[in-house]
Coordinates of C-alpha atoms and ligand atoms in Angstrom, one line a residue:
X1 CA -16.7 2.9 17.1
X2 CA -20.0 1.3 16.1
X3 CA -22.4 4.2 16.6
X4 CA -24.0 5.7 13.5
X5 CA -21.7 8.0 11.5
X6 CA -22.7 10.8 9.2
X7 CA -22.6 10.3 5.5
X8 CA -19.2 9.2 4.3
X9 CA -18.2 9.7 0.6
X10 CA -16.7 6.4 -0.4
X11 CA -14.9 5.4 -3.6
X12 CA -14.7 1.6 -4.2
X13 CA -12.2 0.3 -6.7
X14 CA -13.2 -2.8 -8.7
X15 CA -16.0 -4.3 -10.7
X16 CA -16.8 -7.8 -9.4
X17 CA -19.3 -9.4 -7.0
X18 CA -17.1 -8.5 -4.0
X19 CA -17.2 -4.8 -5.0
X20 CA -21.0 -5.0 -5.6
X21 CA -21.5 -6.5 -2.1
X22 CA -19.3 -3.7 -0.6
X23 CA -21.1 -1.0 -2.5
X24 CA -24.5 -2.3 -1.6
X25 CA -23.5 -2.5 2.1
X26 CA -22.2 1.1 2.1
X27 CA -25.3 2.4 0.4
X28 CA -27.6 0.5 2.8
X29 CA -25.7 2.2 5.6
X30 CA -26.6 5.5 4.1
X31 CA -23.4 6.6 2.5
X32 CA -22.5 8.2 -0.8
X33 CA -20.8 5.6 -3.0
X34 CA -18.9 5.8 -6.2
X35 CA -17.4 2.7 -7.9
X36 CA -14.6 2.6 -10.4
X37 CA -15.1 1.1 -12.9
X38 CA -18.1 -0.8 -11.5
X39 CA -20.5 -2.6 -13.8
X40 CA -24.0 -2.5 -15.1
X41 CA -25.1 -4.6 -12.1
X42 CA -23.4 -2.3 -9.6
X43 CA -24.8 0.7 -11.3
X44 CA -28.3 -0.3 -10.1
X45 CA -27.0 0.4 -6.5
X46 CA -24.3 3.1 -6.9
X47 CA -22.8 5.5 -9.4
X48 CA -20.1 4.0 -11.5
X49 CA -17.3 5.9 -13.2
X50 CA -15.3 4.5 -16.1
X51 CA -11.8 4.6 -14.6
X52 CA -10.0 1.2 -14.6
X53 CA -8.3 -0.4 -11.6
X54 CA -4.9 -0.1 -13.4
X55 CA -5.2 3.7 -13.9
X56 CA -3.7 4.7 -10.6
X57 CA -3.2 8.4 -11.4
X58 CA -6.8 8.8 -12.6
X59 CA -8.1 7.1 -9.5
X60 CA -6.2 9.6 -7.3
X61 CA -7.6 12.4 -9.4
X62 CA -11.1 10.9 -9.1
X63 CA -10.8 10.6 -5.3
X64 CA -9.8 14.3 -5.1
X65 CA -12.3 15.6 -7.6
X66 CA -15.1 13.7 -5.8
X67 CA -13.8 14.8 -2.4
X68 CA -14.1 11.3 -1.1
X69 CA -13.5 10.6 2.5
X70 CA -12.4 7.0 2.0
X71 CA -11.2 4.7 -0.7
X72 CA -11.7 0.9 -0.5
X73 CA -9.6 -1.1 -2.9
X74 CA -11.3 -4.5 -3.9
X75 CA -8.9 -6.6 -6.0
X76 CA -5.3 -7.7 -5.3
X77 CA -3.6 -6.5 -8.5
X78 CA -3.9 -2.7 -7.9
X79 CA -2.8 -3.3 -4.2
X80 CA 0.3 -5.3 -5.3
X81 CA 1.0 -2.6 -7.8
X82 CA 1.0 0.1 -5.1
X83 CA -2.4 1.9 -5.5
X84 CA -2.8 2.3 -1.8
X85 CA 0.6 3.9 -1.5
X86 CA -0.3 6.4 -4.2
X87 CA -3.6 7.3 -2.5
X88 CA -2.1 7.7 0.9
X89 CA 0.7 9.8 -0.5
X90 CA -2.0 12.1 -1.9
X91 CA -3.6 12.3 1.6
X92 CA -6.5 10.1 0.8
X93 CA -7.7 7.7 3.6
X94 CA -7.5 4.2 2.2
X95 CA -8.5 0.7 3.2
X96 CA -6.0 -1.6 1.5
X97 CA -2.3 -2.4 2.2
X98 CA 0.8 -0.9 0.8
X99 CA 2.5 -2.8 -2.0
X100 CA 5.1 -4.0 0.5
X101 CA 2.4 -5.5 2.8
X102 CA 0.4 -6.8 -0.2
X103 CA 3.5 -8.9 -1.2
X104 CA 2.1 -11.5 1.3
X105 CA -0.4 -12.3 -1.5
X106 CA 1.6 -11.2 -4.5
X107 CA 4.5 -13.5 -3.7
X108 CA 3.8 -16.9 -2.1
X109 CA 7.6 -17.2 -1.7
X110 CA 7.6 -14.0 0.3
X111 CA 4.7 -15.2 2.4
X112 CA 6.5 -18.5 3.2
X113 CA 9.7 -16.8 4.1
X114 CA 7.8 -14.3 6.2
X115 CA 6.0 -17.1 8.1
X116 CA 9.3 -18.9 8.7
X117 CA 10.9 -15.7 10.1
X118 CA 8.0 -15.1 12.5
X119 CA 7.2 -18.7 13.6
X120 CA 3.7 -18.6 12.1
X121 CA 2.3 -22.2 11.7
X122 CA 2.2 -23.3 8.0
X123 CA 3.1 -26.3 5.9
X124 CA 6.8 -27.1 5.3
X125 CA 8.0 -25.8 1.9
X126 CA 10.8 -25.2 -0.5
X127 CA 11.1 -22.3 -2.9
X128 CA 12.8 -22.8 -6.3
X129 CA 13.6 -20.7 -9.4
X130 CA 14.7 -23.4 -11.9
X131 CA 13.4 -26.8 -13.1
X132 CA 16.6 -28.5 -11.9
X133 CA 16.2 -27.1 -8.4
X134 CA 12.5 -28.0 -8.5
X135 CA 13.2 -31.6 -9.4
X136 CA 15.8 -31.9 -6.7
X137 CA 13.4 -30.4 -4.2
X138 CA 10.7 -32.8 -5.3
X139 CA 12.9 -35.8 -4.4
X140 CA 13.0 -34.6 -0.8
X141 CA 9.2 -34.9 -0.2
X142 CA 7.9 -38.3 1.0
X143 CA 4.4 -37.6 -0.6
X144 CA 3.6 -35.5 -3.6
X145 CA 3.8 -31.8 -2.6
X146 CA 1.4 -29.0 -3.6
X147 CA 2.9 -27.0 -6.5
X148 CA 2.3 -23.2 -6.4
X149 CA 3.3 -20.6 -8.9
X150 CA 4.6 -17.8 -6.5
X151 CA 3.0 -14.8 -8.2
X152 CA -0.6 -13.7 -8.9
X153 CA -2.3 -16.2 -11.2
X154 CA -6.0 -15.4 -10.7
X155 CA -6.5 -18.4 -8.4
X156 CA -5.2 -20.8 -11.0
X157 CA -1.6 -21.2 -10.0
X158 CA -2.0 -24.0 -7.5
X159 CA -1.9 -27.7 -8.3
X160 CA -2.7 -30.4 -5.7
X161 CA -1.2 -33.5 -7.3
X162 CA -2.1 -37.1 -6.6
X163 CA 1.2 -38.4 -7.8
X164 CA 4.9 -37.4 -8.1
X165 CA 4.4 -37.6 -11.9
X166 CA 1.6 -35.0 -11.7
X167 CA 3.7 -32.8 -9.4
X168 CA 6.6 -33.0 -11.9
X169 CA 4.3 -32.0 -14.7
X170 CA 3.0 -29.0 -12.7
X171 CA 6.7 -28.0 -12.1
X172 CA 7.4 -28.3 -15.8
X173 CA 4.3 -26.2 -16.7
X174 CA 5.6 -23.4 -14.5
X175 CA 9.4 -23.5 -15.0
X176 CA 9.6 -24.9 -18.6
X177 CA 6.2 -24.2 -20.2
X178 CA 5.9 -20.7 -18.6
X179 CA 2.1 -21.2 -18.5
X180 CA 1.8 -18.6 -15.7
X181 CA 4.4 -16.3 -17.3
X182 CA 6.4 -14.4 -14.7
X183 CA 4.1 -15.5 -11.9
X184 CA 5.4 -19.0 -12.3
X185 CA 9.1 -18.2 -12.6
X186 CA 9.4 -18.9 -8.9
X187 CA 7.6 -22.0 -7.5
X188 CA 6.8 -23.1 -4.0
X189 CA 6.6 -26.8 -3.3
X190 CA 4.6 -27.3 -0.2
X191 CA 3.8 -30.3 2.1
X192 CA 0.1 -31.3 1.5
X193 CA -2.0 -30.7 4.6
X194 CA -5.0 -32.6 5.7
X195 CA -8.1 -31.1 7.3
X196 CA -10.8 -28.7 6.6
X197 CA -10.4 -25.2 5.1
X198 CA -11.8 -22.0 6.4
X199 CA -11.2 -18.3 5.6
X200 CA -10.7 -15.9 8.4
X201 CA -10.9 -12.3 7.3
X202 CA -10.0 -9.4 9.6
X203 CA -10.1 -5.7 9.1
X204 CA -7.0 -4.1 10.6
X205 CA -5.3 -0.8 11.1
X206 CA -2.0 -2.5 11.3
X207 CA -2.1 -3.2 15.0
X208 CA -5.7 -4.0 16.0
X209 CA -8.0 -6.4 14.3
X210 CA -11.7 -6.8 13.9
X211 CA -12.7 -10.3 12.8
X212 CA -15.5 -10.9 10.4
X213 CA -17.5 -14.1 10.6
X214 CA -15.4 -17.0 9.4
X215 CA -16.4 -18.2 5.9
X216 CA -16.1 -21.3 3.8
X217 CA -15.5 -21.1 0.1
X218 CA -16.2 -23.9 -2.4
X219 CA -13.3 -23.8 -4.9
X220 CA -14.0 -26.8 -7.1
X221 CA -16.4 -26.4 -10.0
X222 CA -18.6 -29.5 -9.2
X223 CA -20.7 -30.9 -6.4
X224 CA -18.8 -33.0 -3.9
X225 CA -15.6 -30.9 -4.4
X226 CA -14.9 -32.5 -7.8
X227 CA -13.7 -30.9 -11.0
X228 CA -11.2 -28.1 -11.6
X229 CA -10.4 -25.3 -9.2
X230 CA -12.2 -22.0 -9.7
X231 CA -12.2 -18.6 -8.2
X232 CA -14.9 -19.9 -5.9
X233 CA -18.4 -21.3 -6.7
X234 CA -20.1 -20.3 -3.5
X235 CA -19.5 -19.4 0.2
X236 CA -21.2 -19.2 3.5
X237 CA -20.7 -17.6 6.8
X238 CA -20.4 -18.1 9.7
X239 CA -18.6 -21.4 9.3
X240 CA -19.2 -23.5 12.4
X241 CA -15.7 -25.1 11.9
X242 CA -14.2 -22.0 13.3
X243 CA -16.3 -21.5 16.4
X244 CA -15.6 -18.5 18.7
X245 CA -12.9 -20.4 20.7
X246 CA -11.0 -21.5 17.6
X247 CA -11.4 -18.1 16.0
X248 CA -9.9 -16.5 19.1
X249 CA -7.0 -19.0 19.0
X250 CA -6.4 -18.3 15.3
X251 CA -6.4 -14.6 16.1
X252 CA -3.7 -15.1 18.8
X253 CA -1.6 -17.7 17.1
X254 CA -1.8 -16.5 13.5
X255 CA -3.3 -13.0 12.9
X256 CA -1.6 -11.1 15.7
X257 CA 1.9 -12.5 15.0
X258 CA 1.3 -11.7 11.3
X259 CA 0.4 -8.1 12.0
X260 CA 3.3 -7.8 14.5
X261 CA 5.8 -9.3 12.0
X262 CA 4.7 -6.9 9.3
X263 CA 5.1 -4.0 11.6
X264 CA 8.5 -5.2 12.7
X265 CA 9.5 -5.3 9.0
X266 CA 8.3 -1.8 8.4
X267 CA 5.4 -2.7 6.3
X268 CA 2.3 -2.4 8.5
X269 CA -0.9 -3.8 7.0
X270 CA -3.9 -1.5 6.8
X271 CA -6.8 -3.1 5.2
X272 CA -8.5 -6.5 5.1
X273 CA -6.2 -9.4 5.8
X274 CA -7.6 -12.8 4.5
X275 CA -6.0 -15.8 6.1
X276 CA -6.8 -19.1 4.4
X277 CA -6.5 -21.8 7.1
X278 CA -6.4 -25.5 7.2
X279 CA -7.8 -26.9 10.5
X280 CA -6.5 -30.3 11.5
X281 CA -8.4 -32.9 13.5
X282 CA -7.2 -31.5 16.8
X283 CA -8.5 -28.0 15.9
X284 CA -5.1 -26.4 15.3
X285 CA -4.8 -24.0 12.4
X286 CA -2.1 -23.6 9.8
X287 CA -1.9 -21.0 7.1
X288 CA -2.4 -22.1 3.5
X289 CA -2.4 -18.7 2.0
X290 CA -2.6 -15.0 2.7
X291 CA -4.7 -12.6 0.6
X292 CA -4.5 -8.9 1.0
X293 CA -8.2 -8.1 0.5
X294 CA -11.7 -9.3 0.9
X295 CA -12.3 -12.7 -0.7
X296 CA -14.8 -13.2 -3.5
X297 CA -17.3 -14.7 -3.0
X298 CA -16.6 -14.7 0.8
X299 CA -17.2 -11.0 1.0
X300 CA -20.8 -11.5 -0.2
X301 CA -22.2 -13.5 2.7
X302 CA -20.0 -11.7 5.2
X303 CA -21.2 -8.2 4.2
X304 CA -24.8 -9.1 3.4
X305 CA -25.1 -10.9 6.7
X306 CA -23.3 -8.4 8.9
X307 CA -25.5 -7.3 11.8
X308 CA -23.7 -4.1 12.7
X309 CA -22.5 -1.2 10.6
X310 CA -19.3 -1.8 8.6
X311 CA -18.4 1.7 7.3
X312 CA -17.5 3.2 10.7
X313 CA -15.0 0.3 11.1
X314 CA -13.5 0.9 7.6
X315 CA -13.0 4.5 8.4
X316 CA -11.5 3.8 11.8
X317 CA -9.0 1.3 10.2
X318 CA -7.9 3.8 7.6
X319 CA -7.3 6.3 10.3
X320 CA -5.4 3.9 12.6
X321 CA -7.9 4.0 15.4
X322 CA -9.7 0.7 14.9
X323 CA -11.5 -0.7 18.0
X324 CA -10.7 -4.5 18.0
X325 CA -13.5 -7.0 18.3
X326 CA -15.8 -9.2 16.2
X327 CA -18.4 -8.2 13.7
X328 CA -21.2 -10.7 14.1
X329 CA -23.4 -11.7 11.3
X330 CA -26.6 -13.6 10.5
X331 CA -26.2 -16.8 8.6
X332 CA -25.7 -16.0 4.9
X333 CA -24.7 -17.8 1.7
X334 CA -23.8 -17.1 -1.9
X335 CA -24.4 -19.5 -4.7
X336 CA -22.4 -18.6 -7.8
X337 CA -24.0 -19.0 -11.2
X338 CA -21.2 -19.3 -13.8
X339 CA -21.2 -19.4 -17.5
X340 CA -20.8 -22.5 -19.7
X341 CA -17.1 -23.3 -20.2
X342 CA -16.0 -21.7 -16.8
X343 CA -13.3 -21.9 -15.6
X344 CA -11.5 -22.7 -18.8
X345 CA -13.1 -20.6 -21.4
X346 CA -15.9 -18.1 -21.8
X347 CA -18.3 -18.3 -24.7
X348 CA -20.6 -15.8 -26.4
X349 CA -22.9 -13.7 -24.3
X350 CA -26.3 -15.2 -23.6
X351 CA -29.5 -13.5 -22.3
X352 CA -30.5 -14.0 -18.6
X353 CA -34.1 -14.4 -17.6
X354 CA -35.8 -14.3 -14.2
X355 CA -33.4 -11.8 -12.5
X356 CA -35.9 -9.3 -11.4
X357 CA -38.3 -11.8 -9.9
X358 CA -35.5 -13.6 -8.1
X359 CA -34.1 -10.3 -6.8
X360 CA -37.5 -9.2 -5.4
X361 CA -37.5 -11.9 -2.6
X362 CA -36.9 -10.8 0.9
X363 CA -33.4 -11.2 2.4
X364 CA -32.0 -12.0 -1.1
X365 CA -29.5 -9.9 -3.0
X366 CA -28.0 -10.8 -6.4
X367 CA -24.5 -9.6 -6.8
X368 CA -23.3 -9.2 -10.4
X369 CA -19.9 -10.2 -11.7
X370 CA -20.2 -11.1 -15.4
X371 CA -23.2 -9.4 -16.7
X372 CA -24.1 -6.5 -19.1
X373 CA -27.4 -4.6 -19.5
X374 CA -28.5 -3.7 -23.1
X375 CA -31.9 -2.2 -23.9
X376 CA -33.4 -3.5 -20.7
X377 CA -32.1 -7.1 -21.2
X378 CA -29.4 -8.6 -18.9
X379 CA -26.7 -10.7 -20.6
X380 CA -24.3 -13.2 -19.1
X381 CA -20.9 -12.2 -20.5
X382 CA -18.8 -15.0 -19.0
X383 CA -16.9 -16.3 -16.0
X384 CA -18.7 -16.1 -12.7
X385 CA -21.8 -14.3 -13.8
X386 CA -23.9 -13.9 -10.6
X387 CA -23.5 -14.4 -6.9
X388 CA -27.0 -15.2 -5.6
X389 CA -26.8 -14.3 -1.9
X390 CA -29.3 -14.8 0.9
X391 CA -29.4 -14.5 4.7
X392 CA -31.6 -16.0 7.4
X393 CA -31.8 -16.8 11.0
X394 CA -30.1 -20.1 10.3
X395 CA -27.9 -21.3 7.4
X396 CA -30.6 -23.7 6.2
X397 CA -33.0 -20.8 5.8
X398 CA -30.3 -18.7 4.0
X399 CA -29.5 -21.6 1.6
X400 CA -33.2 -22.3 0.9
X401 CA -33.7 -18.7 -0.1
X402 CA -30.6 -18.6 -2.2
X403 CA -31.5 -21.8 -4.1
X404 CA -35.0 -20.7 -4.6
X405 CA -33.7 -17.5 -6.2
X406 CA -31.3 -19.4 -8.3
X407 CA -34.1 -21.6 -9.6
X408 CA -35.9 -18.6 -11.0
X409 CA -32.8 -17.4 -12.9
X410 CA -31.8 -19.0 -16.1
X411 CA -29.3 -18.6 -19.0
X412 CA -27.9 -21.1 -21.5
X413 CA -25.1 -23.2 -20.1
X414 CA -25.3 -21.9 -16.5
X415 CA -23.3 -23.9 -13.9
X416 CA -24.0 -23.8 -10.2
X417 CA -23.2 -26.1 -7.4
X418 CA -26.2 -27.6 -5.5
X419 CA -24.2 -28.4 -2.3
X420 CA -23.1 -25.0 -1.1
X421 CA -23.0 -25.1 2.7
X422 CA -23.6 -28.8 2.8
X423 CA -20.6 -29.4 5.0
X424 CA -21.9 -27.0 7.7
X425 CA -25.3 -28.7 7.6
X426 CA -23.5 -32.0 8.4
Ligands
AMP1 P1 -4.2 -21.2 -2.6 O1 -4.4 -20.4 -3.9 O2 -2.8 -21.2 -2.0 O3 -5.3 -20.9 -1.6 O4 -4.5 -22.7 -3.0 C1 -5.7 -23.1 -3.7 C2 -6.2 -24.3 -3.0 O5 -5.3 -25.4 -3.0 C3 -6.5 -24.2 -1.5 O6 -7.7 -23.6 -1.3 C4 -6.4 -25.6 -1.0 O7 -7.7 -26.2 -1.3 C5 -5.4 -26.2 -1.9 N1 -4.1 -26.1 -1.1 C6 -3.2 -25.2 -1.2 N2 -2.1 -25.5 -0.4 C7 -2.4 -26.6 0.2 C8 -1.7 -27.5 1.1 N3 -0.5 -27.2 1.6 N4 -2.3 -28.7 1.5 C9 -3.5 -29.0 1.0 N5 -4.2 -28.3 0.1 C10 -3.7 -27.1 -0.3
LIG2 N1 -12.4 -16.9 -2.8 C1 -11.0 -16.9 -2.7 C2 -10.4 -15.6 -3.0 O1 -11.0 -14.6 -3.1 O2 -9.2 -15.6 -3.1

């Protein structure tokens, strides 16, 4: 179903750059969009209503009161907490998995056990619940394993250690220091994989899948993949690493068995399944992580670059009648501008200049994540402030547009990588 559809009333749940990109896309396609809670930046494109993502009952009421046709849930926490179940129980069509299916992201231990049960290629691992078991498991690895807090930790729960001493310290942080609270009470120790990472996102009705253009995120803070891990400093799509042949192979070897496994376990996945893949030198893919939603910033280039309409597919997935296929996109890239101190701390709000001029350029769109508007002045309020997104006929063109927009925007202490997309350019 890719023909034009009449106006759909859509409620988007969330407030970040991903939700801004989604809202913008739906508005551009001619639909009526409400965002809860949204943000000042999103309010420039769509109506925002001050209901928080944790207020499930109020969100159900809002969906009813606004007579929405479709709800799309952006972030993982409300999905893991069962918001999609509540909405479906109230008869509201929803894009987003049930709590049971979202456990693939909410519990890395669950995801590893699931992959083992269904023969889905991934790194060897051990799951532990105590420091003593963790230290015993560590001794079994021949090289320092990756240490992962099992629960949701806002992208900060994974350590890729260079030594056994560092691995042990990460285990102690989780199981003795409780730095991730309950999310770190269970820990996965995982064989470290070599290769290149790519994110394959698919929209699914539980059975059929529509692939989006594969994307590559840049998780480290600094150029050259140095510095601490972040939520993502930029992304581009399509990533040439996963060409159409490899994409098809990942669909058959990983996505389809995942969807079949979830169905067999009575927890079909309706929504966007995000598979983080490591591709080895021979082109084979293994799963590094599952997410139960669109990625941020990946969603920005994927949605801004998409050539066809997206909303008819969202509606079809929520109804269980998705037509499988691939949604092709133009080349697109997002460069994240983060506040000083990110990812560790967030300082006082600082004024942003140059936004309007930067936003006026053709094929550029600035998605807001950490901003506020007061008396006509934009402020950077912390974290990942802006996602400066651009598209073009080729990636070089998209990147040149994104960086030229970035160069017009300034705020004290801003941090942005200068090498987004460099890997794809060779
Ligand atoms: P995750 O939150 O599971 O995606 O992990 C965050 C990052 O840690 C990933 O994007 C990878 O860069 C890295 N990572 C996670 N697991 C592994 C692994 N088994 N081998 C190598 N790197 C990994
Ligand atoms: N950018 C990675 C994520 O959304 O989890």
